[in-house]
PDB file of C-alpha atoms in Angstrom:
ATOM      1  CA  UNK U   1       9.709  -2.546  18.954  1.00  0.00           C
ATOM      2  CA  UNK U   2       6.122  -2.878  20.270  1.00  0.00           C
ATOM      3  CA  UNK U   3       3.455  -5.300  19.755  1.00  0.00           C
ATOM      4  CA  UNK U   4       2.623  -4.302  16.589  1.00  0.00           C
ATOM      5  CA  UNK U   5       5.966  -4.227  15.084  1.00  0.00           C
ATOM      6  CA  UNK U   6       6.517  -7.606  16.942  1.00  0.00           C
ATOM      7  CA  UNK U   7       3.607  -9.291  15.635  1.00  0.00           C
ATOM      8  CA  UNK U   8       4.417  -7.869  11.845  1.00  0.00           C
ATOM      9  CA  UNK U   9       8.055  -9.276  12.293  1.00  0.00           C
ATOM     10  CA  UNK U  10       6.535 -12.599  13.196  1.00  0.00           C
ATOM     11  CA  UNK U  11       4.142 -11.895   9.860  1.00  0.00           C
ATOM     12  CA  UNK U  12       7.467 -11.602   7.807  1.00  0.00           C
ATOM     13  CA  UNK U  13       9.575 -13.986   9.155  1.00  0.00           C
ATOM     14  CA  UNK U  14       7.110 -16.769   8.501  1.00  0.00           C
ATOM     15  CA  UNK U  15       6.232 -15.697   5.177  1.00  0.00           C
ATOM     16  CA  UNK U  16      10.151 -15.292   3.872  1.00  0.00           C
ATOM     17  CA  UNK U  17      10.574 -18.655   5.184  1.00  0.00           C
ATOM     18  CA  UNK U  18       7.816 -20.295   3.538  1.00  0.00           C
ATOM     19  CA  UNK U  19       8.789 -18.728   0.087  1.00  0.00           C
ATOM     20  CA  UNK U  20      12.635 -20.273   0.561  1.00  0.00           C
ATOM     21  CA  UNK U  21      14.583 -17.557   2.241  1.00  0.00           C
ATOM     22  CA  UNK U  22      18.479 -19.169   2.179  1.00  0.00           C
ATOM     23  CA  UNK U  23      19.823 -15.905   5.236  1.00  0.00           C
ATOM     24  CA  UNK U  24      17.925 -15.016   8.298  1.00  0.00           C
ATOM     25  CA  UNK U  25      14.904 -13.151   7.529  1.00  0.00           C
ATOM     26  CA  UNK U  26      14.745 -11.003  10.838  1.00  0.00           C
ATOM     27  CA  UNK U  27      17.506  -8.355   9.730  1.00  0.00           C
ATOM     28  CA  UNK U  28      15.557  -7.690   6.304  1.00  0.00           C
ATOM     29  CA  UNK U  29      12.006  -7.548   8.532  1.00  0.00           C
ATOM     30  CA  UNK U  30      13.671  -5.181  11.114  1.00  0.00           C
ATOM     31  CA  UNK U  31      14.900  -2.755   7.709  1.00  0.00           C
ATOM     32  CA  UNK U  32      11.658  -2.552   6.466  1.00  0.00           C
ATOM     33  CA  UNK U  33       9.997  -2.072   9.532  1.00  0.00           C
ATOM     34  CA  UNK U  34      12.175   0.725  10.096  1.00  0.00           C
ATOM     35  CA  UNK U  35      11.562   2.593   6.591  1.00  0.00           C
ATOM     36  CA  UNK U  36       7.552   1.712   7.569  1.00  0.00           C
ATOM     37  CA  UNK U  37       8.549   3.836  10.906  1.00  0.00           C
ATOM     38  CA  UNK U  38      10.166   6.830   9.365  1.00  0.00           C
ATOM     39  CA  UNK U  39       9.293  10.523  11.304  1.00  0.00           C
ATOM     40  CA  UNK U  40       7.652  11.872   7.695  1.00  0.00           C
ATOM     41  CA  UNK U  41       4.762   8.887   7.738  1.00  0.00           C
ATOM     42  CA  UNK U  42       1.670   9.870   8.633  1.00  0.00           C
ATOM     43  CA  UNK U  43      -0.518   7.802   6.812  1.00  0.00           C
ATOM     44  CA  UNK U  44       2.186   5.679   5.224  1.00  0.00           C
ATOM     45  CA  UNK U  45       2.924   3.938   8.626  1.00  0.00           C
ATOM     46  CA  UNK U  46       2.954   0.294  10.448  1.00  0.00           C
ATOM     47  CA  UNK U  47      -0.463   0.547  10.927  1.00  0.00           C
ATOM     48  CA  UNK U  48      -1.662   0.908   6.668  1.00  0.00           C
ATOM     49  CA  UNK U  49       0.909  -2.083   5.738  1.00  0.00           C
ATOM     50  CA  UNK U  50      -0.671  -4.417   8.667  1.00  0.00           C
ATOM     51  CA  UNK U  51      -3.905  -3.501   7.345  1.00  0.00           C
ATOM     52  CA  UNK U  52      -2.829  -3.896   3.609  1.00  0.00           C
ATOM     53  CA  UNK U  53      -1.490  -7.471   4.789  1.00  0.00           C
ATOM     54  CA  UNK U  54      -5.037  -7.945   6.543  1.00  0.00           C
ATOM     55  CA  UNK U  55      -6.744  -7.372   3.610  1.00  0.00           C
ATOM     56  CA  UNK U  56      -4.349  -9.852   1.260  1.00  0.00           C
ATOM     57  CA  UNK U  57      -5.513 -12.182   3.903  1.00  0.00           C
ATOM     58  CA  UNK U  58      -8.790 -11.910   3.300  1.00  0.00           C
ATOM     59  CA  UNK U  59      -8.511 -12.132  -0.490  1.00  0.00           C
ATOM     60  CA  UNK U  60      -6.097 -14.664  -0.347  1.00  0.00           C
ATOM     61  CA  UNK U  61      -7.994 -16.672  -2.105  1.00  0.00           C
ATOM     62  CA  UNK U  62      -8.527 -14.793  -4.997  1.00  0.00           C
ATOM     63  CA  UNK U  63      -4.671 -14.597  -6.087  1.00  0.00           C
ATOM     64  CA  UNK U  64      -2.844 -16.546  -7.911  1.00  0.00           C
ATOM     65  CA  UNK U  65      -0.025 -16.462  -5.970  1.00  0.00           C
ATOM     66  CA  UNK U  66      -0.847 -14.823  -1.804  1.00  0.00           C
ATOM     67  CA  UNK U  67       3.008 -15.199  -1.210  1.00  0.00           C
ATOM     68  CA  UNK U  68       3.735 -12.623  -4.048  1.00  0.00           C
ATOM     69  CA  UNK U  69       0.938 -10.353  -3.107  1.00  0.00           C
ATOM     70  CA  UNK U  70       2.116 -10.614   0.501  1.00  0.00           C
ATOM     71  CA  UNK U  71       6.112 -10.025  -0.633  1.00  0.00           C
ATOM     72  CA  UNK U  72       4.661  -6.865  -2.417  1.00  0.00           C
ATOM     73  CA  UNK U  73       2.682  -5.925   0.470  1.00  0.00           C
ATOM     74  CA  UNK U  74       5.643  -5.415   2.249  1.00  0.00           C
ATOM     75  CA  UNK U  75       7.497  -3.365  -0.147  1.00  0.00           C
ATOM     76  CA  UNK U  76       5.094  -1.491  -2.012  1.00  0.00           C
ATOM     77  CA  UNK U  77       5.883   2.002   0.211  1.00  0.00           C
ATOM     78  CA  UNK U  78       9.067   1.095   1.900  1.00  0.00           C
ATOM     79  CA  UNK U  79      10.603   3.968  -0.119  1.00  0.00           C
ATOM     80  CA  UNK U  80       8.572   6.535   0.518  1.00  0.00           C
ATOM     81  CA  UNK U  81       9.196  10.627   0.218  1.00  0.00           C
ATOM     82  CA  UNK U  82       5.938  12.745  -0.149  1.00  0.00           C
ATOM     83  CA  UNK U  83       7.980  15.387  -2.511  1.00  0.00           C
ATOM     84  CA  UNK U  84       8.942  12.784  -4.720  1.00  0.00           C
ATOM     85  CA  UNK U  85       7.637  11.061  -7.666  1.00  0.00           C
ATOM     86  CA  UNK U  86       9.616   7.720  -8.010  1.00  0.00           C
ATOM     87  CA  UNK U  87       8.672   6.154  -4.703  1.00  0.00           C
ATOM     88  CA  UNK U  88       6.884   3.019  -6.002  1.00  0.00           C
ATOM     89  CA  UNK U  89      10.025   2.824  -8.504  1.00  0.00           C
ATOM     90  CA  UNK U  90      12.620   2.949  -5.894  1.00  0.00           C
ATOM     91  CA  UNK U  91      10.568   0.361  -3.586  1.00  0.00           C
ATOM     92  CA  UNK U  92      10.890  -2.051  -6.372  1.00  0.00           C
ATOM     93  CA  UNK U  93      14.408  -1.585  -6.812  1.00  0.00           C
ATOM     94  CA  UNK U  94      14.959  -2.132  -3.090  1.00  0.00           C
ATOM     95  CA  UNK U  95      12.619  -5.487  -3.761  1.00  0.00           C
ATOM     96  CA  UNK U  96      14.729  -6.732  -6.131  1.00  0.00           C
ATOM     97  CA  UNK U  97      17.458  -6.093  -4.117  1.00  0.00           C
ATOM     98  CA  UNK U  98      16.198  -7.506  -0.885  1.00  0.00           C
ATOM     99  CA  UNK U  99      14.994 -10.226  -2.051  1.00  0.00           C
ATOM    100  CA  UNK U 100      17.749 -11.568  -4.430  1.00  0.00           C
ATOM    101  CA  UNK U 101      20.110 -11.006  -1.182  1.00  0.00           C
ATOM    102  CA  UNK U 102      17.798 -13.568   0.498  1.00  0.00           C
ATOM    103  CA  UNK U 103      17.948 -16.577  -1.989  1.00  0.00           C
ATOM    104  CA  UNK U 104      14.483 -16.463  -3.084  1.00  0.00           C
ATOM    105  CA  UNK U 105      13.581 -17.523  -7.194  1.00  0.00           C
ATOM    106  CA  UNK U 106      13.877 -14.600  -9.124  1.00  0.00           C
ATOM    107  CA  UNK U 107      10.449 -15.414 -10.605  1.00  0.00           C
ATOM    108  CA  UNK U 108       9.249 -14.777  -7.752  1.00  0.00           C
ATOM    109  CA  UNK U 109      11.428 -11.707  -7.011  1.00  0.00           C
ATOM    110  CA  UNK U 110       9.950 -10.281 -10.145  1.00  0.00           C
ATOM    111  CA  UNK U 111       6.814 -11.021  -9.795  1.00  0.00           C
ATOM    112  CA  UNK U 112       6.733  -8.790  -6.302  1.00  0.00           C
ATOM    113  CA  UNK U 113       8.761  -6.066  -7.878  1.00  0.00           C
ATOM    114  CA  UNK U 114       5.944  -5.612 -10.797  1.00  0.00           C
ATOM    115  CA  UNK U 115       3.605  -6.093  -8.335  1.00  0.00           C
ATOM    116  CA  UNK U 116       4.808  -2.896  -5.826  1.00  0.00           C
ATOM    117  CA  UNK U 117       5.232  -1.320  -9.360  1.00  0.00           C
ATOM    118  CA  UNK U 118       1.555  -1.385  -9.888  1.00  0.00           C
ATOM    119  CA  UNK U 119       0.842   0.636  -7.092  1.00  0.00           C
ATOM    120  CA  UNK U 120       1.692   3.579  -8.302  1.00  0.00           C
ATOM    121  CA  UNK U 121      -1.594   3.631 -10.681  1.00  0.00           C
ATOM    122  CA  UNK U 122      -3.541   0.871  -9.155  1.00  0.00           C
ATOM    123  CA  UNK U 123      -4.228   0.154 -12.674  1.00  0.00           C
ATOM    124  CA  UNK U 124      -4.269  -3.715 -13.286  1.00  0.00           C
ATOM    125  CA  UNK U 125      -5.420  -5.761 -16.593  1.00  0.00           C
ATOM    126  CA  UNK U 126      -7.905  -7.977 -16.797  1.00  0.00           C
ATOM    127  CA  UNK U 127      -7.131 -11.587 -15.010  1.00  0.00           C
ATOM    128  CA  UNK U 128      -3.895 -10.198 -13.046  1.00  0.00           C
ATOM    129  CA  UNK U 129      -5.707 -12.125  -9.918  1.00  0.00           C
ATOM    130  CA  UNK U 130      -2.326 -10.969  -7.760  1.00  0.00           C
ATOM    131  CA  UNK U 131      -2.667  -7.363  -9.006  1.00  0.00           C
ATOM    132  CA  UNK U 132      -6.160  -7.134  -8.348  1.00  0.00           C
ATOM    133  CA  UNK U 133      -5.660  -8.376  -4.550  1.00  0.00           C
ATOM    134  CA  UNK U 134      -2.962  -5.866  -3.811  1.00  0.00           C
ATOM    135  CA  UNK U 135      -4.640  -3.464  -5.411  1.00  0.00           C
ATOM    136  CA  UNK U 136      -7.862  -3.740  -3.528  1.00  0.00           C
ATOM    137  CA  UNK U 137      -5.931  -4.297  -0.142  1.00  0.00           C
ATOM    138  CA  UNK U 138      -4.332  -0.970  -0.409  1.00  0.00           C
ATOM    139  CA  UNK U 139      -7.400   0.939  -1.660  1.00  0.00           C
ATOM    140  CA  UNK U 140     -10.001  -0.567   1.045  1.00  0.00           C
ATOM    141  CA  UNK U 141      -9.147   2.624   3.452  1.00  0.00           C
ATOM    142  CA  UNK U 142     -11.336   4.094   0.706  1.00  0.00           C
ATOM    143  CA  UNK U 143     -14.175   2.346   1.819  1.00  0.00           C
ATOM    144  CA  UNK U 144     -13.947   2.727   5.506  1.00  0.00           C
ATOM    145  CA  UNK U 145     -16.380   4.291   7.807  1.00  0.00           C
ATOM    146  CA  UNK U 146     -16.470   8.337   7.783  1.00  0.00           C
ATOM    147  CA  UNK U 147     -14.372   8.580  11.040  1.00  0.00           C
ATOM    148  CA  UNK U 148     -11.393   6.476   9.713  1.00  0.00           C
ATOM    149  CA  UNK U 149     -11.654   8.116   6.580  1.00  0.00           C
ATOM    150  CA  UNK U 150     -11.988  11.641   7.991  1.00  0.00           C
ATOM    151  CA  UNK U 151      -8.826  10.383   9.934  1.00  0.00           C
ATOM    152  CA  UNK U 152      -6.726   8.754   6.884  1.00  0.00           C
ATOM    153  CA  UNK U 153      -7.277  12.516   4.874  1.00  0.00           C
ATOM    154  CA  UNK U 154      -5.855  14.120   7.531  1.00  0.00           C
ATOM    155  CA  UNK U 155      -2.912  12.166   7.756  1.00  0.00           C
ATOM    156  CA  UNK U 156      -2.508  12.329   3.921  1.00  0.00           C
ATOM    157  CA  UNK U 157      -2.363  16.301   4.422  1.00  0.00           C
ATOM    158  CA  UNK U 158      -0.215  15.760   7.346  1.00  0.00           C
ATOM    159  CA  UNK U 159       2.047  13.890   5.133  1.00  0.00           C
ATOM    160  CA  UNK U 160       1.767  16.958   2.093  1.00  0.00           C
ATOM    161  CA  UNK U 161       2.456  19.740   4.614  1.00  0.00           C
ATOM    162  CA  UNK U 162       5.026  21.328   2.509  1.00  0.00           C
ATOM    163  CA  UNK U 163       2.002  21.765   0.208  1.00  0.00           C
ATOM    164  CA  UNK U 164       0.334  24.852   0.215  1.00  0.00           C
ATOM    165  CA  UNK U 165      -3.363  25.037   0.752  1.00  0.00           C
ATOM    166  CA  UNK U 166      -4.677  25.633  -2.652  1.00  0.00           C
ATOM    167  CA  UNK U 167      -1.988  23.836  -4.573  1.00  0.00           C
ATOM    168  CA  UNK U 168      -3.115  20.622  -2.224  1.00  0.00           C
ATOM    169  CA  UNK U 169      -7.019  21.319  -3.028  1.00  0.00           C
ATOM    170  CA  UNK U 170      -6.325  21.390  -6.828  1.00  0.00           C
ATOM    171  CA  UNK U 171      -4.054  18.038  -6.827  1.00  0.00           C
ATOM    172  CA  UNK U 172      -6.207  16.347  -4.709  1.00  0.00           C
ATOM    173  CA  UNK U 173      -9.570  16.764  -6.015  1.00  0.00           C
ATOM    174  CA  UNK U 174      -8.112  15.891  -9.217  1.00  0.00           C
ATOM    175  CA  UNK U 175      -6.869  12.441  -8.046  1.00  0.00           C
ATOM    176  CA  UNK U 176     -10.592  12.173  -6.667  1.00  0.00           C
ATOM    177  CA  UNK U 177     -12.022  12.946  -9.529  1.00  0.00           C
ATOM    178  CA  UNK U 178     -10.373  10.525 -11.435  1.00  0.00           C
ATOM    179  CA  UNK U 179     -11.075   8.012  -8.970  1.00  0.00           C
ATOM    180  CA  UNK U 180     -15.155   8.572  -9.180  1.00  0.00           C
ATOM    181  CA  UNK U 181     -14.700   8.058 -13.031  1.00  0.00           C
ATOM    182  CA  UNK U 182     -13.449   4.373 -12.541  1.00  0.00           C
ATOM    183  CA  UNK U 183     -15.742   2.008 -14.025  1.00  0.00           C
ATOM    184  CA  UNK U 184     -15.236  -0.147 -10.778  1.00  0.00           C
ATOM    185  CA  UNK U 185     -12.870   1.333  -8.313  1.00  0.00           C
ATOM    186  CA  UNK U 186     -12.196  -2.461  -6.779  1.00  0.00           C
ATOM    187  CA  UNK U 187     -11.822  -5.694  -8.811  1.00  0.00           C
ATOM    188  CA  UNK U 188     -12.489  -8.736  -6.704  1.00  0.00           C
ATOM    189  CA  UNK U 189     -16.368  -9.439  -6.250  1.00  0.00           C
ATOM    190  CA  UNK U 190     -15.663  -9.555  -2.058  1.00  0.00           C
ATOM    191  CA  UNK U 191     -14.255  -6.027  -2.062  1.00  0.00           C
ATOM    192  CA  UNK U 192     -16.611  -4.925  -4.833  1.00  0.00           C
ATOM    193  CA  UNK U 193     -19.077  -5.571  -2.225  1.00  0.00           C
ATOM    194  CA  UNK U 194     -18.074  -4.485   1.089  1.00  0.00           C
ATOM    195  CA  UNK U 195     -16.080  -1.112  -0.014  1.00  0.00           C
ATOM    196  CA  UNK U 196     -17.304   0.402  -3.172  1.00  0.00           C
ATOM    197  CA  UNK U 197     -20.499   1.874  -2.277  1.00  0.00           C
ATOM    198  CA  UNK U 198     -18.963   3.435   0.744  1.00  0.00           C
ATOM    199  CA  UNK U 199     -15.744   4.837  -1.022  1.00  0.00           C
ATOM    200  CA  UNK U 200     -17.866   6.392  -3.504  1.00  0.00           C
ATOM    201  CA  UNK U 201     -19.597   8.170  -0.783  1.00  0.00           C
ATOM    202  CA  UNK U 202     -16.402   9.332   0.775  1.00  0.00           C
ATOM    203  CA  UNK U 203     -14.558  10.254  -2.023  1.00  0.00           C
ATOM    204  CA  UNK U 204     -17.529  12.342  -3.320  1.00  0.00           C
ATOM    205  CA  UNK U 205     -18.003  14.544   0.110  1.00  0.00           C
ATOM    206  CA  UNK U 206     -14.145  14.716   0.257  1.00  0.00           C
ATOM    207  CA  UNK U 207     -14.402  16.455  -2.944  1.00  0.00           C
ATOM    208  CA  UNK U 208     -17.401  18.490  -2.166  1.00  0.00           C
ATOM    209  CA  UNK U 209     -15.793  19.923   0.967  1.00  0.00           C
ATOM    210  CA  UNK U 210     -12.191  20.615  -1.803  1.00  0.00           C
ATOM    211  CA  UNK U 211     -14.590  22.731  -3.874  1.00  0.00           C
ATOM    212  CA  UNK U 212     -16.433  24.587  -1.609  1.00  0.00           C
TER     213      UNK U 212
END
């Protein structure tokens, strides 16, 4: 493993410790770190869950409960196959699964399972503080600067290879699209503030250069 992977370990150890693990948490890190590592990732990798964990950091204070956020942070692309549909699905499964194995309260295991369950719309009501954090942790690479951006769409169509060209264009302008008709793309006021202007901005060249 290298420092990244070692310092993420250390991330999850502590965490399924402090929310009652009853086994040893490193086997269950080392899994999931392995899925995270998987030869078809190209955006899906390491480096997007340590910054989705970065971000729950930051908003920490905005959920109701970080632990759960942090729990779902960790799962919410474990299972992950770009030609299938069912990924967030299967992640939860493997949640539940994972997590019951490890002694911790199944309120809490079900709270993290709806929560990676959410991700596969980023769709959350009104006054779900956890969903909102997770949600706006994994959407800030929306509202990076254009060279990170210009480097997380590449590894997106790295990751849809199998895709052909035109087929890709259409799907993913679509998803854009959508995404520009959002009332609010982000819910808590601090990413509100520091992405949404800027993914707005990306996500409209991104589809300007699909169309052309």
């Amino acid at each position: 493993m290298d420092v990244m992977t070692d310092a993420l370990l250390d991330r999850w150890n502590e965490l399924l410790r402090r929310c009652g693990a009853a086994v040893d948490p490193v086997p269950y890190g080392r899994d999931l770190l392995d899925r995270w590592s998987e030869p078809q990732r190209r955006y899906h990798t390491v480096e997007h869950l340590a910054a989705v964990l970065d971000h729950v950091d930051a908003l920490a204070d905005r959920a109701q409960d970080a632990d759960a956020v942090r729990l779902a942070a960790w799962f919410h692309d474990a299972v992950y196959r770009p030609d299938r549909s069912e990924n967030e699905e299967r992640s939860a499964q493997l949640a539940v699964r994972a997590l019951r194995e490890a002694g911790l309260a199944e309120e809490l295991v079900a709270e993290t399972a709806r929560l990676v369950r959410l991700t596969a719309g980023h769709g959350c009501e009104p006054g779900d503080r956890n969903g909102e954090v997770l949600c706006d942790a994994d959407l800030a690479i929306l509202g990076s600067g254009p060279e990170r951006y210009a480097a997380y769409t590449a590894a997106v169509r790295e990751e849809y290879g199998f895709v052909p060209e035109e087929a890709f264009r259409a799907g993913r302008a679509a998803i854009l699209r959508q995404l520009l008709e959002l009332p609010a793309l982000y819910r808590t006021p601090e990413a509100l503030a520091r992405f949404d202007a800027a993914a707005r901005a990306n996500l409209a060249e991104e589809l300007r250069r699909l169309e052309d």
